[in-house]
mmCIF file of C-alpha atoms in Angstrom:
data_model
loop_
_atom_site.group_PDB
_atom_site.id
_atom_site.type_symbol
_atom_site.label_atom_id
_atom_site.label_comp_id
_atom_site.label_asym_id
_atom_site.label_seq_id
_atom_site.Cartn_x
_atom_site.Cartn_y
_atom_site.Cartn_z
ATOM 1 C CA MET A 1 99.581 16.963 -2.478
ATOM 2 C CA ALA A 2 99.131 18.751 -5.620
ATOM 3 C CA LEU A 3 97.487 16.156 -8.317
ATOM 4 C CA ALA A 4 99.190 17.156 -11.575
ATOM 5 C CA ILE A 5 96.856 16.165 -15.020
ATOM 6 C CA GLN A 6 98.129 16.044 -17.860
ATOM 7 C CA LEU A 7 96.071 17.437 -21.118
ATOM 8 C CA THR A 8 96.433 17.009 -24.756
ATOM 9 C CA ASP A 9 96.950 20.279 -27.002
ATOM 10 C CA ASP A 10 92.998 20.053 -28.214
ATOM 11 C CA ALA A 11 91.888 19.020 -24.565
ATOM 12 C CA MET A 12 93.607 21.942 -23.505
ATOM 13 C CA LYS A 13 92.516 24.445 -26.078
ATOM 14 C CA GLU A 14 89.124 22.960 -25.332
ATOM 15 C CA LEU A 15 89.301 23.839 -22.289
ATOM 16 C CA GLN A 16 90.371 27.429 -22.346
ATOM 17 C CA ASP A 17 87.652 28.199 -24.920
ATOM 18 C CA THR A 18 84.906 26.648 -22.774
ATOM 19 C CA MET A 19 86.185 29.164 -19.370
ATOM 20 C CA ILE A 20 86.632 31.745 -21.748
ATOM 21 C CA ALA A 21 82.684 31.835 -23.105
ATOM 22 C CA SER A 22 81.568 31.207 -19.313
ATOM 23 C CA ALA A 23 83.188 34.046 -18.469
ATOM 24 C CA THR A 24 82.693 36.311 -20.771
ATOM 25 C CA LYS A 25 78.775 34.892 -20.526
ATOM 26 C CA ALA A 26 79.264 35.691 -16.741
ATOM 27 C CA PHE A 27 80.646 39.216 -17.207
ATOM 28 C CA LYS A 28 77.863 39.939 -20.152
ATOM 29 C CA LEU A 29 75.418 39.250 -17.389
ATOM 30 C CA ALA A 30 77.119 41.431 -14.942
ATOM 31 C CA ALA A 31 77.240 44.007 -16.684
ATOM 32 C CA LYS A 32 73.563 43.535 -17.681
ATOM 33 C CA GLN A 33 72.283 43.259 -14.229
ATOM 34 C CA GLU A 34 74.886 46.897 -12.976
ATOM 35 C CA ALA A 35 73.208 48.558 -15.776
ATOM 36 C CA LEU A 36 69.762 48.233 -14.288
ATOM 37 C CA PRO A 37 68.256 50.651 -12.305
ATOM 38 C CA PHE A 38 68.200 50.259 -8.146
ATOM 39 C CA TRP A 39 64.439 50.422 -8.358
ATOM 40 C CA MET A 40 63.197 47.548 -11.119
ATOM 41 C CA LYS A 41 59.666 46.988 -13.102
ATOM 42 C CA LYS A 42 59.719 43.171 -13.250
ATOM 43 C CA GLY A 43 60.954 42.364 -16.445
ATOM 44 C CA GLU A 44 64.132 44.329 -15.110
ATOM 45 C CA ALA A 45 63.765 42.272 -11.868
ATOM 46 C CA LYS A 46 63.848 39.208 -13.007
ATOM 47 C CA ILE A 47 67.359 40.144 -15.543
ATOM 48 C CA TYR A 48 68.705 41.248 -12.030
ATOM 49 C CA ALA A 49 67.723 38.106 -10.117
ATOM 50 C CA ASN A 50 68.489 35.794 -13.282
ATOM 51 C CA VAL A 51 65.042 34.118 -13.483
ATOM 52 C CA ASP A 52 62.124 33.590 -15.396
ATOM 53 C CA ASP A 53 58.684 35.435 -14.607
ATOM 54 C CA LYS A 54 57.112 31.993 -13.076
ATOM 55 C CA THR A 55 60.347 32.175 -10.691
ATOM 56 C CA LEU A 56 60.074 35.293 -10.119
ATOM 57 C CA THR A 57 56.163 35.514 -8.770
ATOM 58 C CA LYS A 58 57.333 32.292 -6.459
ATOM 59 C CA PHE A 59 59.952 34.283 -4.638
ATOM 60 C CA ILE A 60 57.493 37.197 -4.604
ATOM 61 C CA LYS A 61 55.067 35.219 -3.340
ATOM 62 C CA ASP A 62 57.479 33.835 -0.750
ATOM 63 C CA GLY A 63 58.109 37.369 -0.175
ATOM 64 C CA LEU A 64 60.559 38.769 -1.829
ATOM 65 C CA ARG A 65 59.547 42.598 -1.158
ATOM 66 C CA VAL A 66 57.530 44.690 -3.667
ATOM 67 C CA SER A 67 57.073 48.563 -3.178
ATOM 68 C CA VAL A 68 53.759 49.551 -4.163
ATOM 69 C CA LYS A 69 52.075 52.898 -5.053
ATOM 70 C CA ASP A 70 49.471 54.285 -6.422
ATOM 71 C CA GLY A 71 49.375 50.765 -7.842
ATOM 72 C CA VAL A 72 53.218 51.240 -9.055
ATOM 73 C CA GLN A 73 55.031 48.613 -8.435
ATOM 74 C CA ARG A 74 58.477 48.127 -8.273
ATOM 75 C CA ILE A 75 61.389 45.791 -7.022
ATOM 76 C CA SER A 76 64.676 47.219 -5.258
ATOM 77 C CA LYS A 77 67.917 45.297 -6.204
ATOM 78 C CA LYS A 78 68.717 45.227 -2.309
ATOM 79 C CA SER A 79 65.039 43.222 -1.992
ATOM 80 C CA ILE A 80 66.150 41.020 -4.255
ATOM 81 C CA ASP A 81 70.226 40.802 -2.938
ATOM 82 C CA ASP A 82 68.023 40.609 0.864
ATOM 83 C CA TYR A 83 66.219 37.570 -0.409
ATOM 84 C CA TYR A 84 69.239 35.650 -2.151
ATOM 85 C CA ALA A 85 71.023 35.783 1.153
ATOM 86 C CA VAL A 86 67.998 34.270 3.233
ATOM 87 C CA HIS A 87 67.832 31.947 0.576
ATOM 88 C CA GLU A 88 71.321 31.057 1.272
ATOM 89 C CA ILE A 89 72.469 27.728 2.367
#
């Protein structure tokens, strides 16, 4: 059974503005993430994972895979996607 909700014009406008702002933020984040290279520096990886430095470090200690070659560390988009997939509830 569908529930009909009555909103004032002002409330409807505020709801629409909130939804548009939320969608705009999500699309901007998605575009920023998509523009990142497949193999990322830690700064890029935290943008892709949408976390701060401390959380990325915690993820790495918890098993997020990091590739190291000649002391250069890179994290792949696939590693982050896999890490999140393993930790889904």
